[in-house]
XYZ file of C-alpha atoms in Angstrom:
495
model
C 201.137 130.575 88.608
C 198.552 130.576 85.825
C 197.503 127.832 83.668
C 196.417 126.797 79.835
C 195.323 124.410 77.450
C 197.360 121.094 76.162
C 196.300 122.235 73.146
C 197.293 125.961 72.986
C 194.098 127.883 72.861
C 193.810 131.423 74.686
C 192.979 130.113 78.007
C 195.214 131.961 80.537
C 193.934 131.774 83.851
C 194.693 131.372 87.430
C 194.143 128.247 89.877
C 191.025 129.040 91.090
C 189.849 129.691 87.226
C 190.955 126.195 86.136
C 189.851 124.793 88.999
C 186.298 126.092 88.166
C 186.132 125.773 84.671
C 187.447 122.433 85.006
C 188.279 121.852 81.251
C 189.425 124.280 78.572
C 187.250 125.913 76.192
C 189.156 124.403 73.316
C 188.693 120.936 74.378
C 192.070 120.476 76.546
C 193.298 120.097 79.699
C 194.468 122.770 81.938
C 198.157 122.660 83.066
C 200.853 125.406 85.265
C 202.684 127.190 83.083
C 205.537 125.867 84.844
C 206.306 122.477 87.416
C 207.797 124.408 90.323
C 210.827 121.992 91.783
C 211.698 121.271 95.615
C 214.694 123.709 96.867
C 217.549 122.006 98.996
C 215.948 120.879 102.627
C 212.494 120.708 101.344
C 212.178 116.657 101.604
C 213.457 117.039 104.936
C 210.926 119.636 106.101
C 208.144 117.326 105.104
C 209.833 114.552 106.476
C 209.309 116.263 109.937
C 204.876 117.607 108.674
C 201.789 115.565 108.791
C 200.073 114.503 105.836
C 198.162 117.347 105.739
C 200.852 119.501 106.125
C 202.645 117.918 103.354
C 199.388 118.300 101.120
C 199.564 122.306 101.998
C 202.840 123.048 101.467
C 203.147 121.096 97.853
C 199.583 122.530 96.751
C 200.471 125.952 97.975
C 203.299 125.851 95.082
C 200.727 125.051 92.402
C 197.729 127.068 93.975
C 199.038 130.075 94.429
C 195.271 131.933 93.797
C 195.135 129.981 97.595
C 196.890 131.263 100.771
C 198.579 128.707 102.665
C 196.836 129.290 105.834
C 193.865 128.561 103.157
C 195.232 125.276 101.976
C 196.295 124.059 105.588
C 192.725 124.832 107.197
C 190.756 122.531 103.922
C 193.675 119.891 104.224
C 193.035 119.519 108.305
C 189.635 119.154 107.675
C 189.639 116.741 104.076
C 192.144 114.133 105.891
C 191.094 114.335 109.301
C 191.117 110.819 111.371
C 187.571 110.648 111.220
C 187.899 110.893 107.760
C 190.526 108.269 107.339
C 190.486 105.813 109.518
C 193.532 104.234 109.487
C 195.648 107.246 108.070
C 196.132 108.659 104.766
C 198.322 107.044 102.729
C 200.197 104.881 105.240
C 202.895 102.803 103.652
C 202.798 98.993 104.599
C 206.080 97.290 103.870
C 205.226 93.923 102.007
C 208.852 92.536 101.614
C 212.144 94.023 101.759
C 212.157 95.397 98.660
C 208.803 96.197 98.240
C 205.962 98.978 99.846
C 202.311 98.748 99.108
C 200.903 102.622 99.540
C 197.057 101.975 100.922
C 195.204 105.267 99.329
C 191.796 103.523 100.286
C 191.442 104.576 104.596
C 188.928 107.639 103.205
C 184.846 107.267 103.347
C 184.426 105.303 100.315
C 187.540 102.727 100.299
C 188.884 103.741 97.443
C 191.955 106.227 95.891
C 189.708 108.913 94.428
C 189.111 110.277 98.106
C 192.464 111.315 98.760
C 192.029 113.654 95.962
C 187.888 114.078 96.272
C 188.018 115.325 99.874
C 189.666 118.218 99.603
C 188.556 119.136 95.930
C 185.292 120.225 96.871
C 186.709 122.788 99.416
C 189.048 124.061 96.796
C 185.774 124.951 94.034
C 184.207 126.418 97.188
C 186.743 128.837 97.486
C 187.775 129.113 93.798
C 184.154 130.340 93.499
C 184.209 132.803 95.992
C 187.507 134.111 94.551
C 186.256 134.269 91.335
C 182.830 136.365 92.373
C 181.182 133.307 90.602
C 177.389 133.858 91.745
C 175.931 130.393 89.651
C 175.173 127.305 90.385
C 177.981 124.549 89.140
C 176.819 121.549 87.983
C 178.997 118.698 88.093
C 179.095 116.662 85.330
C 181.103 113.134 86.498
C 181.791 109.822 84.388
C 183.282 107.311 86.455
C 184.298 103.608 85.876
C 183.656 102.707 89.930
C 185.372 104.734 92.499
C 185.216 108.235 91.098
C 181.495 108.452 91.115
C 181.084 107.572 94.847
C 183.760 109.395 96.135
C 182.692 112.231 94.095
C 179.298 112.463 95.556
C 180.656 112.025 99.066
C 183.254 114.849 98.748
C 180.535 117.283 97.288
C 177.565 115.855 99.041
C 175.058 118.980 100.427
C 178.048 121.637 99.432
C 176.898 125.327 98.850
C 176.307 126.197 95.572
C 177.046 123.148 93.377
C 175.045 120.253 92.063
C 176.866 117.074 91.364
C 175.431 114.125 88.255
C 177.392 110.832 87.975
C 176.900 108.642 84.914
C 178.215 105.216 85.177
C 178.604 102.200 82.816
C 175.324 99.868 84.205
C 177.259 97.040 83.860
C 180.928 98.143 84.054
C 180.938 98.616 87.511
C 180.938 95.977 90.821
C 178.125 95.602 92.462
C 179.223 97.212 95.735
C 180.399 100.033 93.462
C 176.672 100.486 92.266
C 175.171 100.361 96.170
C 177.444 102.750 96.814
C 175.967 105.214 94.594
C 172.433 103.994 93.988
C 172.423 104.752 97.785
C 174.063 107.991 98.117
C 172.560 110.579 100.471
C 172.621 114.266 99.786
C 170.228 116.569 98.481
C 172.347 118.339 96.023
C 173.284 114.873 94.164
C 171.899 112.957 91.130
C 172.900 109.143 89.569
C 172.217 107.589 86.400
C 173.688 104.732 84.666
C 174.391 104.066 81.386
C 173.939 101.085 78.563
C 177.720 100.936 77.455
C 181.127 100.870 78.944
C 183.368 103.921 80.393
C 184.533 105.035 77.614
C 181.192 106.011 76.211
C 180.234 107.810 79.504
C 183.658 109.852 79.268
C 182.902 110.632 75.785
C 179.574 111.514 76.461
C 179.993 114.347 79.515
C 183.462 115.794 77.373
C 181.087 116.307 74.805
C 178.578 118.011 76.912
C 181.284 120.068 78.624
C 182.183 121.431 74.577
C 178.942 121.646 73.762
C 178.408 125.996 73.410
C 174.498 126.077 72.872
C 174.276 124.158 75.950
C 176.652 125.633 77.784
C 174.337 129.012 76.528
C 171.148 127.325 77.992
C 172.535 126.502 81.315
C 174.191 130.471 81.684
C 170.679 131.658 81.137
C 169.392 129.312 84.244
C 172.483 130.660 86.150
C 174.017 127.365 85.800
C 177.717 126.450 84.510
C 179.333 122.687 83.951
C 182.222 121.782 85.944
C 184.437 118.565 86.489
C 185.743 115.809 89.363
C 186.820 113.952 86.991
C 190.800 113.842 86.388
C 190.736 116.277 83.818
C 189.782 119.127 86.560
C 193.617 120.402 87.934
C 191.528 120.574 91.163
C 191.474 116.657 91.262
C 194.628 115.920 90.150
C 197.072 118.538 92.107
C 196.620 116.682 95.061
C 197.387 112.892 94.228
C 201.297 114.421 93.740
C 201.078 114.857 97.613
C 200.820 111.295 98.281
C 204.188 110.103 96.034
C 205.783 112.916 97.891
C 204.711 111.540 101.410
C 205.468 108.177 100.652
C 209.251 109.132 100.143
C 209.338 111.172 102.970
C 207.319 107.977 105.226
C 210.299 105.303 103.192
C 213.193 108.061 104.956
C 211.439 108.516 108.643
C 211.267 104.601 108.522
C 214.555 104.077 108.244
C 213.872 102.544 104.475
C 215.879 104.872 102.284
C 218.471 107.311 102.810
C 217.615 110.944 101.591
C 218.102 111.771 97.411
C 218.339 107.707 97.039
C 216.008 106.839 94.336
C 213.000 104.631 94.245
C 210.489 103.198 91.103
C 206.722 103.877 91.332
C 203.806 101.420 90.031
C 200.547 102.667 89.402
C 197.787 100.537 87.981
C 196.137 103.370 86.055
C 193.464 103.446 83.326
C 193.034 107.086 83.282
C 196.492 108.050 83.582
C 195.906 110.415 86.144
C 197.279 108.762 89.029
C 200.785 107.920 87.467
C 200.787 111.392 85.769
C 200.934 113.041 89.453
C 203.518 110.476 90.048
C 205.765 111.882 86.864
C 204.868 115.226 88.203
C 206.751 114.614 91.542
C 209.679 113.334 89.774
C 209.685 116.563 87.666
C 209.331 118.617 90.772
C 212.771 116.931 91.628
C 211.401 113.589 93.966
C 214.006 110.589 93.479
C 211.902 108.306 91.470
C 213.952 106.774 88.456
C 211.487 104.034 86.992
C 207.201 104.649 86.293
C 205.900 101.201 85.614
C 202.403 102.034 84.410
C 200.615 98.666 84.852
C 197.251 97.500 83.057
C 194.690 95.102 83.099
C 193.834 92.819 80.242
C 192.680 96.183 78.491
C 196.096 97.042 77.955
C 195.910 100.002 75.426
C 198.690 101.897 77.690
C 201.197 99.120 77.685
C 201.161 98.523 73.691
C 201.265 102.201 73.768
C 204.697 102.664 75.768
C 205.988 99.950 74.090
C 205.379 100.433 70.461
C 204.280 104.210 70.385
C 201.044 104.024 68.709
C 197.834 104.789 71.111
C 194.857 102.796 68.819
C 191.325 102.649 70.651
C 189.831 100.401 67.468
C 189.734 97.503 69.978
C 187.968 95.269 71.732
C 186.782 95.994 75.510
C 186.993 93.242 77.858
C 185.073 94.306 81.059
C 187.176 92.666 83.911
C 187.268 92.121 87.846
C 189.767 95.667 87.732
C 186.760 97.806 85.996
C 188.236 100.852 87.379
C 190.816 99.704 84.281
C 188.519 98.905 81.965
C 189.683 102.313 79.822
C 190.060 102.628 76.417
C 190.722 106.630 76.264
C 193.069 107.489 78.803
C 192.193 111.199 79.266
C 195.353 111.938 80.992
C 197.826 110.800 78.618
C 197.482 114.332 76.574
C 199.102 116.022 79.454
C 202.006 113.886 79.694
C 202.402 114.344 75.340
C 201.609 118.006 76.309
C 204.560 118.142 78.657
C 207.418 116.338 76.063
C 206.283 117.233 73.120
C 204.050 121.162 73.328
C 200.311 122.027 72.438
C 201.048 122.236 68.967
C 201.928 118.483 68.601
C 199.618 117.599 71.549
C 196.415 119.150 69.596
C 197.701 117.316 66.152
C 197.273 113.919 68.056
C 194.139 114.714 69.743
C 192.674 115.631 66.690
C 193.572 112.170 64.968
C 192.452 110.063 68.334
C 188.851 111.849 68.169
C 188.637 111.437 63.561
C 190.807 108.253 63.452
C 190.765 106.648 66.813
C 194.439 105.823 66.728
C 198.437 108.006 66.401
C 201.513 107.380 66.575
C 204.364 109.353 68.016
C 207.506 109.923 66.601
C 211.023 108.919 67.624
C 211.702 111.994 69.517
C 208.504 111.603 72.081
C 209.066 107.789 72.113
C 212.327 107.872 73.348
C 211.220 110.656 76.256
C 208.818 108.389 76.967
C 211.328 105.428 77.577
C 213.461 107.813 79.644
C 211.058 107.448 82.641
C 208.167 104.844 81.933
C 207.540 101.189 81.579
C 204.481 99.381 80.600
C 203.770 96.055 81.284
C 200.017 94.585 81.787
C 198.149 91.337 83.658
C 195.470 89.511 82.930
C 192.982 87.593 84.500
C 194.460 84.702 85.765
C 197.287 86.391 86.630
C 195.481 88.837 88.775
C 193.581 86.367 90.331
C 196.683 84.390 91.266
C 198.755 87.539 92.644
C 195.490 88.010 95.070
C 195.874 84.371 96.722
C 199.410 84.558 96.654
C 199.531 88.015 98.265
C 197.136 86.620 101.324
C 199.346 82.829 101.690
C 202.939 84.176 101.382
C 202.676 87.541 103.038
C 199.271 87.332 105.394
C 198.004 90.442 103.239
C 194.683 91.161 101.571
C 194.638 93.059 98.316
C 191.826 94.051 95.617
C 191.697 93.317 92.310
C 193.545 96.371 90.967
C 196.330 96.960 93.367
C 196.610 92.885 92.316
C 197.389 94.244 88.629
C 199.971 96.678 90.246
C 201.719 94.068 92.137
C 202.285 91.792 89.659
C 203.921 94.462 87.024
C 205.917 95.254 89.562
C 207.121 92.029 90.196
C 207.548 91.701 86.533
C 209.460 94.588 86.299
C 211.690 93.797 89.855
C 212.378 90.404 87.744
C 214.223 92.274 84.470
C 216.208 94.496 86.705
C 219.160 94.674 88.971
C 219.500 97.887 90.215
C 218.100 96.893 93.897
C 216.159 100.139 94.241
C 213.223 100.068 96.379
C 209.653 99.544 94.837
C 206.262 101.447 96.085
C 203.460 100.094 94.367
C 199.688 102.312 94.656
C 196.820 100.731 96.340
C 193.848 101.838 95.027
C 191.094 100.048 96.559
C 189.947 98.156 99.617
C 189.737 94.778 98.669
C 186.347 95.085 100.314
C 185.289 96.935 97.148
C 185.450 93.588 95.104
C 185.091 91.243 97.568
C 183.507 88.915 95.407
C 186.532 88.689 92.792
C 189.150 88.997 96.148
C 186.972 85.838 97.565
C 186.919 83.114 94.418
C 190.387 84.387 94.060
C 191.255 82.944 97.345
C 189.168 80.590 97.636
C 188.868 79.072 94.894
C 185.246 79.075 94.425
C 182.608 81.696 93.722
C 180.745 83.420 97.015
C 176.980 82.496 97.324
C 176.314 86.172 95.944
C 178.516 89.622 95.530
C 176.860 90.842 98.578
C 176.889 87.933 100.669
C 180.950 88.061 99.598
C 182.095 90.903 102.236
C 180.670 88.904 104.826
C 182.799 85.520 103.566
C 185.655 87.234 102.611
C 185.569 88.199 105.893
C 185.177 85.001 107.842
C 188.158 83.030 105.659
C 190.456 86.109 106.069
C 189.989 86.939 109.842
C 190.250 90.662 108.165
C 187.779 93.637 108.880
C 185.032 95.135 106.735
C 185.857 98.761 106.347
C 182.845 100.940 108.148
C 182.104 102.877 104.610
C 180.556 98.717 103.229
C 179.360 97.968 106.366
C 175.819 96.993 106.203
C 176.076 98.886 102.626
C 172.789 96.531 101.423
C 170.349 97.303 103.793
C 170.671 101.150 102.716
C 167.473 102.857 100.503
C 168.099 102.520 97.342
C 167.448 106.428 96.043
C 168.930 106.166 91.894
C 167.600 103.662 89.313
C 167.588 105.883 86.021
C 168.882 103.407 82.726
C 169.287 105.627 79.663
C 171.039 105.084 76.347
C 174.438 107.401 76.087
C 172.792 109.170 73.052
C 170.597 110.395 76.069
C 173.061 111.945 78.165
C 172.192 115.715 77.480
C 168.486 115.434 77.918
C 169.037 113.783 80.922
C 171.245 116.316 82.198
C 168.591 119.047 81.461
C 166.114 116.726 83.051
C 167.415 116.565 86.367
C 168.158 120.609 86.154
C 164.457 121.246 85.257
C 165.517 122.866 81.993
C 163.488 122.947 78.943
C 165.712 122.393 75.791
């Protein structure tokens, strides 16, 4: 299988390349040449695998620069029980009609590990495959979760260097301990005045930036990604769609080929891209609800077909939402509609800021997704209803999930079962999770694990435990405009 741009250029290159490279020299996204589909018996072989026997076997059919034997030895080792306490991905059944799957049992509570464990292993290899003899530097903008579990997965790994920018205030505070503190040797923080977006913006344009790119060759050092653009990060959240469907069938849930909806709450698009993915590789899912926070620019975009960033930004308990330029979305327009049109668009969003699709794409868009949003009351509300009426403790974003799904259960009758992704340990934003329920702020967000805690009768997960009493090693403030220097900065490059 080889793989090339969303937006046609000459990149033609295998997994291990795109894995490496991360993002394509023209300015797209990598993708497969082709979505390879599950043959007859295949659900029912993975039924009968562990989870990371189920990650092997569906990455083998995208990474085919990989061995299996390969795949299955990282996979052991990225979701091994110490690694995940409490399992990855188990499925917790919330109602009869209704499955919450918790993606947050890795080392830093949240999603992004079940894709940032084992993508670190993969560059490893893809860089022994490739003969690649520099360093890579990992350039990483992240809106909460990314970041930590970025520099966890690639903490002290051979031959790479990892830098996270974050938003300085766009993030929770727990978020920020967890990478202010980060161990490693090989890692480097520094936050940013301005939001996501601007920290996105600011490493794409580093990655496309050649005279840099030049410099760092010359000091035997090339840019890579972890963010959801790399292939490497998002190959491997389709694994956990898959084992959910195979976990609804060994629990008696479902019966084999019936089909279930999928709700992701999703800024980047990433997450409930992999999810289309699976259903194109032939998984029973018949409804995507893609569900936002109060920054809703996905939800006006399914509904009305126009994507239009000139906005305002509302920074929000989800921040992980808080996304104005969902970097995935060119891969899904890549898939229905070609490079061709996908480049046309991309080139508006970056000179205009806004496009609309036509009638064509909009109604393949309707085929399979719905958007609906919730905002902060509502959010707030599903969290305390959650905990009285079902004894269960969510976070602020798998909050947003719920309730779209609810709102999307309420329109239709067709009694199919609903999994809705759980991205984050309500631990993570335990001060939000807290006035939520209680109905009153904590005395402090730190001070809030330990009083969520004591009115919940629920456990601290061991990755927060203690997380304030931990050196403090990042405290670097720049502008965005200083992004590059920075970068050179903490290479020891003269520009």
């Amino acid at each position: 299988m080889n793989y090339i741009s969303t937006r046609g250029g000459k990149d033609f290159v295998g997994a291990a390349g795109a894995i490496k490279q991360g993002l394509a020299s023209d300015g797209g996204l990598f993708m497969p040449d082709k979505i390879p589909t599950f043959g007859k018996g295949d659900i029912a072989k993975l039924c009968a695998m562990s989870y990371p026997e189920r990650a092997a076997y569906i990455l083998s059919l995208f990474l085919t620069d990989y061995t299996y034997d390969e795949l299955l030895s990282d996979c052991e080792k990225a979701y091994s029980p110490d690694r995940f306490v409490g399992g990855a991905a188990p499925l917790h059944k919330l109602s009869d009609d209704t499955f919450v799957l918790e993606l947050w049992h890795g080392p830093t509570s949240a999603f992004k590990d079940m894709a940032l464990q084992i993508m670190p292993r993969l560059l490893s290899a893809a860089l022994k495959k490739t003969e690649e003899s520099r360093t890579a530097f990992i350039l990483v903008a992240t809106s909460g979760d990314t970041g930590k579990a970025a520099l966890e997965g690639y903490r002290d790994v051979d031959g790479v260097k990892i830098m996270v920018f974050y938003p300085v205030d766009g993030v929770s505070r727990v978020q920020k301990l967890q990478m202010a503190t980060q161990l490693g040797e090989n890692v480097y923080v520094c936050a940013i005045e301005g939001n996501f977006d601007d920290a996105q913006t600011g490493v794409k344009k580093i990655f496309s930036d050649t005279e840099m790119a030049e410099l760092l060759n010359k000091n035997n050092v090339f840019f890579s990604s972890a963010n959801s653009i790399n292939w490497g990060r998002l190959a491997p959240q389709i694994v956990y769609y898959v084992s959910a469907y195979c976990d609804l069938i060994n629990k008696g849930e479902i019966i084999a080929d019936e089909m279930i909806d999928v709700t992701v709450p999703t800024g980047n698009f990433g997450n409930i891209f992999a999810a289309y993915i699976a259903k194109m590789m032939g998984l029973p899912i018949n409804r995507l609800v893609c569900a936002s926070n109060k920054n809703n620019i996905l939800t006006d975009f399914l509904t009305t077909g126009t994507y239009d960033r000139n906005r305002g930004f509302h920074t929000t308990m989800s921040p992980s939402m808080d996304i104005l330029i969902s970097s995935n979305l060119e891969r899904l327009l890549y898939v229905m509609s070609g490079a061709e049109n996908t480049a046309e668009l991309m080139k508006k969003l970056n000179t205009d800021g806004c496009y609309t699709i036509d009638a064509a794409l909009k109604a393949k868009l309707d085929e399979h997704f719905t958007g609906l949003f919730c905002d902060e009351e509502n959010t707030a509300l599903e969290i305390k209803r959650t905990f009285n009426e079902n004894g269960y403790l969510i976070d602020t974003h798998t909050a947003v999930g719920l309730n779209c799904a609810k709102q999307y259960m309420a329109k239709k009758s067709d009694g199919l079962k609903m999994v809705v992704a759980s991205t984050a340990s309500p631990y993570k934003f335990a001060a939000d999770v807290y006035k939520s329920i209680a109905g009153k702020a904590p005395a402090d967000e730190l001070s809030a694990l330990g009083e969520l805690k004591a009115l919940t009768g629920t456990e601290i997960p061991y990755p927060l435990c203690d997380i304030d009493k931990r050196e403090i090693r990042f405290k670097t403030v720049i502008e965005k405009q200083d992004m590059p220097s920075e970068v050179l900065k903490t290479l020891g490059i003269d520009a």
